Amino acid sequence: MNFSSDLYIMEILIFEDKTALARSFGELLSGIAIDRDSVYIALSGGSTPKVIFDLLAAEFRRKIDWGKLKFFWGDDRCVPPDHPDSNYGMTRQHLFDKLPIPESNIYRVKGELPVAEAVADYIEVVDKVVPKKNGLPRFDIMMLGMGDDGHTASIFPYAIDLWESPNLCEEATHPQSGQKRVTMTGNVINNSELTVFLVTGSNKAEKVDEIINGKVGFSQYPAALADGDKLLWMLDKEAAANLM
Ligand code: 6PG
């Protein structure tokens, strides 16, 4: 996959199923890690990454120098790390516990703290650890999911103004559950070198089509605001159904 440095390209890859998508994401990660000393990656949460992480652990143990990867999250829930809702906890179960990843390379949201403290702590960690470009932390890879309402990270349509926050992270609240979250915001998400949406399932097809094809009202969805230097949509056939 070649990206011209002076041309903004959005690339769309469509896969037969989650396994094929996960395998391709592993190859992408492997290729990026080969010629870098470190890879700063912000992970997405929810359920889609579980299949991806399981496959990476099963098939890419020796294809990726895991010690190079520095793990962050685009968002996490304000729960303890061992809580079933924790994105960190999910990643530990499906990826970290199966691979030789140094604990010192894992920078989790401290969801057990009061939300304002968790936000402030994560801002400090991301600002201190992640190399900068344009005066902002710059991730090599920003891994994002998309909800069926068009949210990404934990920026939901009803609170889309969080995207424009000058802060690296903000407190967010899930619209249905009221669950408190810590989320990265648009300035750091869009400062990434490569932004990869990994989206699967037929329930995402409508929003994928509206966003990728810029249909009426698409800009109301936070996922539509993500770009970065390079933007890649990795979709299974179900999520891409309205594109084909
Ligand atoms: C989270 C995620 C969120 C997720 C979407 C899609 O913490 O839930 O970061 O942005 O990527 O909600 O989730 P699914 O993959 O479970 O559909």
PDB file of C-alpha atoms and ligand atoms in Angstrom:
ATOM      1  CA  MET A   1       0.000   0.000   0.000  1.00  0.00           C
ATOM      2  CA  ASN A   2       1.684   3.192  -1.144  1.00  0.00           C
ATOM      3  CA  PHE A   3       0.659   6.604   0.156  1.00  0.00           C
ATOM      4  CA  SER A   4       1.996   9.711  -1.542  1.00  0.00           C
ATOM      5  CA  SER A   5       3.214  12.131   1.090  1.00  0.00           C
ATOM      6  CA  ASP A   6       1.751  15.167  -0.668  1.00  0.00           C
ATOM      7  CA  LEU A   7      -1.609  13.722  -1.563  1.00  0.00           C
ATOM      8  CA  TYR A   8      -4.358  12.938   0.916  1.00  0.00           C
ATOM      9  CA  ILE A   9      -5.824   9.535   0.169  1.00  0.00           C
ATOM     10  CA  MET A  10      -8.678   7.712   1.775  1.00  0.00           C
ATOM     11  CA  GLU A  11      -8.365   4.025   1.051  1.00  0.00           C
ATOM     12  CA  ILE A  12     -11.125   1.465   1.487  1.00  0.00           C
ATOM     13  CA  LEU A  13     -10.409  -2.244   1.864  1.00  0.00           C
ATOM     14  CA  ILE A  14     -13.286  -4.718   1.941  1.00  0.00           C
ATOM     15  CA  PHE A  15     -12.849  -8.233   3.336  1.00  0.00           C
ATOM     16  CA  GLU A  16     -14.865 -11.434   3.173  1.00  0.00           C
ATOM     17  CA  ASP A  17     -15.069 -11.624   6.959  1.00  0.00           C
ATOM     18  CA  LYS A  18     -13.558 -10.472  10.271  1.00  0.00           C
ATOM     19  CA  THR A  19     -10.781 -13.055  10.102  1.00  0.00           C
ATOM     20  CA  ALA A  20      -9.560 -11.854   6.712  1.00  0.00           C
ATOM     21  CA  LEU A  21      -9.761  -8.254   7.934  1.00  0.00           C
ATOM     22  CA  ALA A  22      -7.822  -9.113  11.098  1.00  0.00           C
ATOM     23  CA  ARG A  23      -5.124 -10.914   9.084  1.00  0.00           C
ATOM     24  CA  SER A  24      -4.696  -7.922   6.799  1.00  0.00           C
ATOM     25  CA  PHE A  25      -4.472  -5.592   9.804  1.00  0.00           C
ATOM     26  CA  GLY A  26      -1.760  -7.865  11.197  1.00  0.00           C
ATOM     27  CA  GLU A  27       0.189  -7.632   7.939  1.00  0.00           C
ATOM     28  CA  LEU A  28      -0.211  -3.843   8.044  1.00  0.00           C
ATOM     29  CA  LEU A  29       1.098  -3.701  11.622  1.00  0.00           C
ATOM     30  CA  SER A  30       3.964  -6.022  10.732  1.00  0.00           C
ATOM     31  CA  GLY A  31       4.958  -3.858   7.777  1.00  0.00           C
ATOM     32  CA  ILE A  32       4.890  -0.655   9.811  1.00  0.00           C
ATOM     33  CA  ALA A  33       6.896  -2.148  12.688  1.00  0.00           C
ATOM     34  CA  ILE A  34       9.664  -3.572  10.493  1.00  0.00           C
ATOM     35  CA  ASP A  35      11.436  -0.290   9.751  1.00  0.00           C
ATOM     36  CA  ARG A  36      10.709   1.613  12.984  1.00  0.00           C
ATOM     37  CA  ASP A  37      12.326   1.451  16.401  1.00  0.00           C
ATOM     38  CA  SER A  38       8.989   2.169  18.080  1.00  0.00           C
ATOM     39  CA  VAL A  39       5.349   2.163  17.003  1.00  0.00           C
ATOM     40  CA  TYR A  40       2.935   4.319  18.974  1.00  0.00           C
ATOM     41  CA  ILE A  41      -0.537   2.876  18.552  1.00  0.00           C
ATOM     42  CA  ALA A  42      -3.864   3.942  20.032  1.00  0.00           C
ATOM     43  CA  LEU A  43      -6.310   1.041  20.193  1.00  0.00           C
ATOM     44  CA  SER A  44     -10.060   1.058  19.864  1.00  0.00           C
ATOM     45  CA  GLY A  45     -12.371  -0.832  22.187  1.00  0.00           C
ATOM     46  CA  GLY A  46     -15.755  -2.488  22.123  1.00  0.00           C
ATOM     47  CA  SER A  47     -16.303  -5.938  20.603  1.00  0.00           C
ATOM     48  CA  THR A  48     -14.789  -5.734  17.094  1.00  0.00           C
ATOM     49  CA  PRO A  49     -11.175  -5.727  18.334  1.00  0.00           C
ATOM     50  CA  LYS A  50     -11.649  -9.021  20.219  1.00  0.00           C
ATOM     51  CA  VAL A  51     -11.561 -11.106  17.008  1.00  0.00           C
ATOM     52  CA  ILE A  52      -8.710  -9.001  15.649  1.00  0.00           C
ATOM     53  CA  PHE A  53      -6.599  -9.318  18.805  1.00  0.00           C
ATOM     54  CA  ASP A  54      -7.243 -13.068  19.050  1.00  0.00           C
ATOM     55  CA  LEU A  55      -6.018 -13.546  15.481  1.00  0.00           C
ATOM     56  CA  LEU A  56      -2.968 -11.312  16.004  1.00  0.00           C
ATOM     57  CA  ALA A  57      -2.039 -13.377  19.055  1.00  0.00           C
ATOM     58  CA  ALA A  58      -2.562 -16.633  17.170  1.00  0.00           C
ATOM     59  CA  GLU A  59      -0.867 -15.833  13.864  1.00  0.00           C
ATOM     60  CA  PHE A  60       1.461 -12.832  14.364  1.00  0.00           C
ATOM     61  CA  ARG A  61       3.461 -13.748  17.432  1.00  0.00           C
ATOM     62  CA  ARG A  62       6.620 -14.080  15.350  1.00  0.00           C
ATOM     63  CA  LYS A  63       5.675 -11.725  12.512  1.00  0.00           C
ATOM     64  CA  ILE A  64       5.645  -8.572  14.641  1.00  0.00           C
ATOM     65  CA  ASP A  65       8.360  -7.356  17.028  1.00  0.00           C
ATOM     66  CA  TRP A  66       5.809  -6.727  19.772  1.00  0.00           C
ATOM     67  CA  GLY A  67       8.390  -5.073  22.006  1.00  0.00           C
ATOM     68  CA  LYS A  68       8.418  -2.114  19.597  1.00  0.00           C
ATOM     69  CA  LEU A  69       4.743  -1.312  20.091  1.00  0.00           C
ATOM     70  CA  LYS A  70       3.662   1.265  22.658  1.00  0.00           C
ATOM     71  CA  PHE A  71      -0.014   0.758  23.462  1.00  0.00           C
ATOM     72  CA  PHE A  72      -2.530   3.475  24.248  1.00  0.00           C
ATOM     73  CA  TRP A  73      -6.327   3.685  23.888  1.00  0.00           C
ATOM     74  CA  GLY A  74      -8.386   6.158  21.896  1.00  0.00           C
ATOM     75  CA  ASP A  75     -10.905   5.811  24.658  1.00  0.00           C
ATOM     76  CA  ASP A  76     -11.760   3.717  27.672  1.00  0.00           C
ATOM     77  CA  ARG A  77     -14.545   3.386  30.134  1.00  0.00           C
ATOM     78  CA  CYS A  78     -14.245   4.810  33.662  1.00  0.00           C
ATOM     79  CA  VAL A  79     -14.208   1.414  35.323  1.00  0.00           C
ATOM     80  CA  PRO A  80     -11.448  -0.583  37.072  1.00  0.00           C
ATOM     81  CA  PRO A  81      -9.026  -2.462  34.775  1.00  0.00           C
ATOM     82  CA  ASP A  82     -10.567  -5.836  35.675  1.00  0.00           C
ATOM     83  CA  HIS A  83     -14.132  -4.671  34.960  1.00  0.00           C
ATOM     84  CA  PRO A  84     -15.853  -6.468  32.013  1.00  0.00           C
ATOM     85  CA  ASP A  85     -16.411  -3.099  30.299  1.00  0.00           C
ATOM     86  CA  SER A  86     -12.718  -2.100  30.380  1.00  0.00           C
ATOM     87  CA  ASN A  87     -11.120  -1.792  26.935  1.00  0.00           C
ATOM     88  CA  TYR A  88      -7.763  -2.277  28.636  1.00  0.00           C
ATOM     89  CA  GLY A  89      -9.080  -5.423  30.341  1.00  0.00           C
ATOM     90  CA  MET A  90     -10.439  -6.733  27.025  1.00  0.00           C
ATOM     91  CA  THR A  91      -7.093  -6.103  25.347  1.00  0.00           C
ATOM     92  CA  ARG A  92      -5.237  -7.812  28.176  1.00  0.00           C
ATOM     93  CA  GLN A  93      -7.465 -10.884  27.830  1.00  0.00           C
ATOM     94  CA  HIS A  94      -7.355 -11.087  24.013  1.00  0.00           C
ATOM     95  CA  LEU A  95      -3.846  -9.803  23.265  1.00  0.00           C
ATOM     96  CA  PHE A  96      -1.450  -8.871  26.064  1.00  0.00           C
ATOM     97  CA  ASP A  97      -1.756 -12.091  28.075  1.00  0.00           C
ATOM     98  CA  LYS A  98      -0.836 -14.093  24.958  1.00  0.00           C
ATOM     99  CA  LEU A  99       2.198 -12.179  23.695  1.00  0.00           C
ATOM    100  CA  PRO A 100       5.625 -10.999  24.935  1.00  0.00           C
ATOM    101  CA  ILE A 101       4.609  -7.385  25.539  1.00  0.00           C
ATOM    102  CA  PRO A 102       6.494  -5.483  28.251  1.00  0.00           C
ATOM    103  CA  GLU A 103       4.162  -3.979  30.867  1.00  0.00           C
ATOM    104  CA  SER A 104       6.161  -0.764  30.496  1.00  0.00           C
ATOM    105  CA  ASN A 105       4.842  -0.472  26.925  1.00  0.00           C
ATOM    106  CA  ILE A 106       1.214  -0.389  28.041  1.00  0.00           C
ATOM    107  CA  TYR A 107      -0.271   3.014  28.895  1.00  0.00           C
ATOM    108  CA  ARG A 108      -3.829   2.461  30.096  1.00  0.00           C
ATOM    109  CA  VAL A 109      -6.501   4.918  31.081  1.00  0.00           C
ATOM    110  CA  LYS A 110      -6.766   4.754  34.881  1.00  0.00           C
ATOM    111  CA  GLY A 111     -10.496   4.111  34.799  1.00  0.00           C
ATOM    112  CA  GLU A 112     -10.592   3.415  38.519  1.00  0.00           C
ATOM    113  CA  LEU A 113      -9.945   7.099  39.257  1.00  0.00           C
ATOM    114  CA  PRO A 114     -12.640   9.778  39.477  1.00  0.00           C
ATOM    115  CA  VAL A 115     -13.284  10.746  35.850  1.00  0.00           C
ATOM    116  CA  ALA A 116     -11.722  14.215  36.013  1.00  0.00           C
ATOM    117  CA  GLU A 117      -8.557  12.727  37.510  1.00  0.00           C
ATOM    118  CA  ALA A 118      -8.518   9.937  34.895  1.00  0.00           C
ATOM    119  CA  VAL A 119      -8.778  12.524  32.105  1.00  0.00           C
ATOM    120  CA  ALA A 120      -6.017  14.711  33.557  1.00  0.00           C
ATOM    121  CA  ASP A 121      -3.771  11.701  34.127  1.00  0.00           C
ATOM    122  CA  TYR A 122      -4.202  10.437  30.567  1.00  0.00           C
ATOM    123  CA  ILE A 123      -3.563  13.857  29.075  1.00  0.00           C
ATOM    124  CA  GLU A 124      -0.313  13.975  31.047  1.00  0.00           C
ATOM    125  CA  VAL A 125       0.752  10.467  29.990  1.00  0.00           C
ATOM    126  CA  VAL A 126      -0.034  10.941  26.283  1.00  0.00           C
ATOM    127  CA  ASP A 127       1.602  14.381  26.237  1.00  0.00           C
ATOM    128  CA  LYS A 128       4.741  13.063  27.946  1.00  0.00           C
ATOM    129  CA  VAL A 129       5.233   9.731  26.177  1.00  0.00           C
ATOM    130  CA  VAL A 130       4.043  10.107  22.576  1.00  0.00           C
ATOM    131  CA  PRO A 131       6.418  11.882  20.142  1.00  0.00           C
ATOM    132  CA  LYS A 132       5.076  15.154  18.796  1.00  0.00           C
ATOM    133  CA  LYS A 133       4.422  16.697  15.400  1.00  0.00           C
ATOM    134  CA  ASN A 134       2.702  20.047  14.886  1.00  0.00           C
ATOM    135  CA  GLY A 135       3.098  20.494  18.656  1.00  0.00           C
ATOM    136  CA  LEU A 136       0.754  17.573  19.348  1.00  0.00           C
ATOM    137  CA  PRO A 137       1.253  13.892  20.207  1.00  0.00           C
ATOM    138  CA  ARG A 138       1.444  11.965  16.927  1.00  0.00           C
ATOM    139  CA  PHE A 139       0.475   8.311  16.871  1.00  0.00           C
ATOM    140  CA  ASP A 140       1.885   6.107  14.136  1.00  0.00           C
ATOM    141  CA  ILE A 141      -1.432   4.249  14.084  1.00  0.00           C
ATOM    142  CA  MET A 142      -4.788   5.446  15.382  1.00  0.00           C
ATOM    143  CA  MET A 143      -7.065   2.394  15.442  1.00  0.00           C
ATOM    144  CA  LEU A 144     -10.719   3.399  15.514  1.00  0.00           C
ATOM    145  CA  GLY A 145     -14.068   1.610  15.566  1.00  0.00           C
ATOM    146  CA  MET A 146     -17.418   3.099  14.698  1.00  0.00           C
ATOM    147  CA  GLY A 147     -20.706   2.637  16.488  1.00  0.00           C
ATOM    148  CA  ASP A 148     -23.941   2.166  14.544  1.00  0.00           C
ATOM    149  CA  ASP A 149     -24.788   5.760  15.488  1.00  0.00           C
ATOM    150  CA  GLY A 150     -21.612   7.022  13.819  1.00  0.00           C
ATOM    151  CA  HIS A 151     -19.648   7.627  17.027  1.00  0.00           C
ATOM    152  CA  THR A 152     -15.956   6.913  17.231  1.00  0.00           C
ATOM    153  CA  ALA A 153     -13.707   6.640  20.236  1.00  0.00           C
ATOM    154  CA  SER A 154     -16.164   7.900  22.858  1.00  0.00           C
ATOM    155  CA  ILE A 155     -17.305  10.956  20.959  1.00  0.00           C
ATOM    156  CA  PHE A 156     -21.014  10.538  20.302  1.00  0.00           C
ATOM    157  CA  PRO A 157     -23.169  12.529  17.869  1.00  0.00           C
ATOM    158  CA  TYR A 158     -25.035  14.359  20.656  1.00  0.00           C
ATOM    159  CA  ALA A 159     -21.684  15.644  21.987  1.00  0.00           C
ATOM    160  CA  ILE A 160     -19.824  16.053  18.697  1.00  0.00           C
ATOM    161  CA  ASP A 161     -18.403  19.358  19.926  1.00  0.00           C
ATOM    162  CA  LEU A 162     -15.977  17.339  22.059  1.00  0.00           C
ATOM    163  CA  TRP A 163     -14.151  16.637  18.804  1.00  0.00           C
ATOM    164  CA  GLU A 164     -13.010  20.239  18.618  1.00  0.00           C
ATOM    165  CA  SER A 165     -11.787  20.416  22.220  1.00  0.00           C
ATOM    166  CA  PRO A 166      -8.290  21.918  22.553  1.00  0.00           C
ATOM    167  CA  ASN A 167      -7.552  19.236  25.158  1.00  0.00           C
ATOM    168  CA  LEU A 168      -5.927  15.946  24.180  1.00  0.00           C
ATOM    169  CA  CYS A 169      -8.598  14.049  26.088  1.00  0.00           C
ATOM    170  CA  GLU A 170     -12.034  14.812  27.463  1.00  0.00           C
ATOM    171  CA  GLU A 171     -14.647  13.302  29.730  1.00  0.00           C
ATOM    172  CA  ALA A 172     -17.465  11.707  27.761  1.00  0.00           C
ATOM    173  CA  THR A 173     -20.790  10.169  28.730  1.00  0.00           C
ATOM    174  CA  HIS A 174     -22.438   7.301  26.912  1.00  0.00           C
ATOM    175  CA  PRO A 175     -25.859   8.563  25.704  1.00  0.00           C
ATOM    176  CA  GLN A 176     -27.810   5.480  26.719  1.00  0.00           C
ATOM    177  CA  SER A 177     -25.985   4.029  29.701  1.00  0.00           C
ATOM    178  CA  GLY A 178     -24.649   7.276  31.172  1.00  0.00           C
ATOM    179  CA  GLN A 179     -21.329   5.489  31.621  1.00  0.00           C
ATOM    180  CA  LYS A 180     -18.428   7.894  32.008  1.00  0.00           C
ATOM    181  CA  ARG A 181     -15.574   7.563  29.553  1.00  0.00           C
ATOM    182  CA  VAL A 182     -12.181   9.106  28.809  1.00  0.00           C
ATOM    183  CA  THR A 183     -11.784   9.861  25.104  1.00  0.00           C
ATOM    184  CA  MET A 184      -9.096  11.299  22.888  1.00  0.00           C
ATOM    185  CA  THR A 185     -10.294  14.242  20.846  1.00  0.00           C
ATOM    186  CA  GLY A 186     -10.035  15.343  17.209  1.00  0.00           C
ATOM    187  CA  ASN A 187      -6.789  17.282  17.518  1.00  0.00           C
ATOM    188  CA  VAL A 188      -4.774  14.249  18.572  1.00  0.00           C
ATOM    189  CA  ILE A 189      -6.770  11.719  16.511  1.00  0.00           C
ATOM    190  CA  ASN A 190      -6.237  13.757  13.326  1.00  0.00           C
ATOM    191  CA  ASN A 191      -2.546  14.334  14.081  1.00  0.00           C
ATOM    192  CA  SER A 192      -1.930  10.620  13.531  1.00  0.00           C
ATOM    193  CA  GLU A 193       0.177   9.348  10.661  1.00  0.00           C
ATOM    194  CA  LEU A 194      -2.290   6.573   9.807  1.00  0.00           C
ATOM    195  CA  THR A 195      -5.899   6.385  10.960  1.00  0.00           C
ATOM    196  CA  VAL A 196      -7.465   2.964  10.488  1.00  0.00           C
ATOM    197  CA  PHE A 197     -11.180   2.340  10.933  1.00  0.00           C
ATOM    198  CA  LEU A 198     -11.875  -1.333  11.564  1.00  0.00           C
ATOM    199  CA  VAL A 199     -15.624  -1.756  11.119  1.00  0.00           C
ATOM    200  CA  THR A 200     -17.619  -4.958  10.793  1.00  0.00           C
ATOM    201  CA  GLY A 201     -21.249  -6.025  10.832  1.00  0.00           C
ATOM    202  CA  SER A 202     -24.389  -5.193   8.908  1.00  0.00           C
ATOM    203  CA  ASN A 203     -25.544  -2.750  11.594  1.00  0.00           C
ATOM    204  CA  LYS A 204     -22.738  -0.388  10.522  1.00  0.00           C
ATOM    205  CA  ALA A 205     -23.493  -0.483   6.758  1.00  0.00           C
ATOM    206  CA  GLU A 206     -25.808   2.538   6.688  1.00  0.00           C
ATOM    207  CA  LYS A 207     -23.430   4.890   8.472  1.00  0.00           C
ATOM    208  CA  VAL A 208     -20.388   3.577   6.560  1.00  0.00           C
ATOM    209  CA  ASP A 209     -22.171   4.435   3.303  1.00  0.00           C
ATOM    210  CA  GLU A 210     -23.337   7.874   4.516  1.00  0.00           C
ATOM    211  CA  ILE A 211     -19.861   8.799   5.752  1.00  0.00           C
ATOM    212  CA  ILE A 212     -17.712   7.399   2.936  1.00  0.00           C
ATOM    213  CA  ASN A 213     -20.021   8.758   0.243  1.00  0.00           C
ATOM    214  CA  GLY A 214     -20.537  12.084   2.038  1.00  0.00           C
ATOM    215  CA  LYS A 215     -24.293  11.724   1.952  1.00  0.00           C
ATOM    216  CA  VAL A 216     -26.610  14.404   3.353  1.00  0.00           C
ATOM    217  CA  GLY A 217     -26.033  14.866   7.091  1.00  0.00           C
ATOM    218  CA  PHE A 218     -22.806  12.821   7.163  1.00  0.00           C
ATOM    219  CA  SER A 219     -20.917  15.535   9.041  1.00  0.00           C
ATOM    220  CA  GLN A 220     -23.122  15.021  12.103  1.00  0.00           C
ATOM    221  CA  TYR A 221     -21.261  11.788  12.772  1.00  0.00           C
ATOM    222  CA  PRO A 222     -17.977  12.011  14.725  1.00  0.00           C
ATOM    223  CA  ALA A 223     -16.521   9.155  12.636  1.00  0.00           C
ATOM    224  CA  ALA A 224     -16.858  11.438   9.591  1.00  0.00           C
ATOM    225  CA  LEU A 225     -14.458  13.928  11.164  1.00  0.00           C
ATOM    226  CA  ALA A 226     -11.476  11.570  11.359  1.00  0.00           C
ATOM    227  CA  ASP A 227      -8.769  11.978   8.754  1.00  0.00           C
ATOM    228  CA  GLY A 228      -5.097  12.227   9.734  1.00  0.00           C
ATOM    229  CA  ASP A 229      -2.380  12.113   7.074  1.00  0.00           C
ATOM    230  CA  LYS A 230      -3.678   8.805   5.779  1.00  0.00           C
ATOM    231  CA  LEU A 231      -7.122   7.322   6.343  1.00  0.00           C
ATOM    232  CA  LEU A 232      -7.857   3.648   5.810  1.00  0.00           C
ATOM    233  CA  TRP A 233     -11.249   1.979   6.163  1.00  0.00           C
ATOM    234  CA  MET A 234     -11.004  -1.769   6.722  1.00  0.00           C
ATOM    235  CA  LEU A 235     -14.493  -3.228   6.357  1.00  0.00           C
ATOM    236  CA  ASP A 236     -16.004  -6.640   6.213  1.00  0.00           C
ATOM    237  CA  LYS A 237     -18.540  -7.298   3.449  1.00  0.00           C
ATOM    238  CA  GLU A 238     -21.446  -6.769   5.810  1.00  0.00           C
ATOM    239  CA  ALA A 239     -20.344  -3.304   6.873  1.00  0.00           C
ATOM    240  CA  ALA A 240     -19.552  -2.436   3.232  1.00  0.00           C
ATOM    241  CA  ALA A 241     -22.854  -3.805   1.900  1.00  0.00           C
ATOM    242  CA  ASN A 242     -24.224  -0.397   0.878  1.00  0.00           C
ATOM    243  CA  LEU A 243     -20.998   0.567  -0.907  1.00  0.00           C
ATOM    244  CA  MET A 244     -21.055  -2.294  -3.366  1.00  0.00           C
TER     245      MET A 244
HETATM  246  C1  6PG B   1     -15.601   1.761  22.773  1.00  0.00           C
HETATM  247  C2  6PG B   1     -14.959   2.034  21.449  1.00  0.00           C
HETATM  248  C3  6PG B   1     -15.979   2.508  20.478  1.00  0.00           C
HETATM  249  C4  6PG B   1     -16.163   1.335  19.540  1.00  0.00           C
HETATM  250  C5  6PG B   1     -17.455   1.442  18.794  1.00  0.00           C
HETATM  251  C6  6PG B   1     -17.687   0.172  17.972  1.00  0.00           C
HETATM  252  O1  6PG B   1     -14.975   2.003  23.811  1.00  0.00           O
HETATM  253  O2  6PG B   1     -16.718   1.210  22.730  1.00  0.00           O
HETATM  254  O3  6PG B   1     -13.811   2.625  21.413  1.00  0.00           O
HETATM  255  O4  6PG B   1     -15.676   3.658  19.757  1.00  0.00           O
HETATM  256  O5  6PG B   1     -15.071   1.288  18.633  1.00  0.00           O
HETATM  257  O6  6PG B   1     -18.497   1.576  19.751  1.00  0.00           O
HETATM  258  O7  6PG B   1     -17.813  -0.879  18.892  1.00  0.00           O
HETATM  259  P1  6PG B   1     -18.101  -2.376  18.383  1.00  0.00           P
HETATM  260  O8  6PG B   1     -16.876  -2.808  17.676  1.00  0.00           O
HETATM  261  O9  6PG B   1     -18.348  -3.134  19.657  1.00  0.00           O
HETATM  262  O10 6PG B   1     -19.294  -2.290  17.482  1.00  0.00           O
END
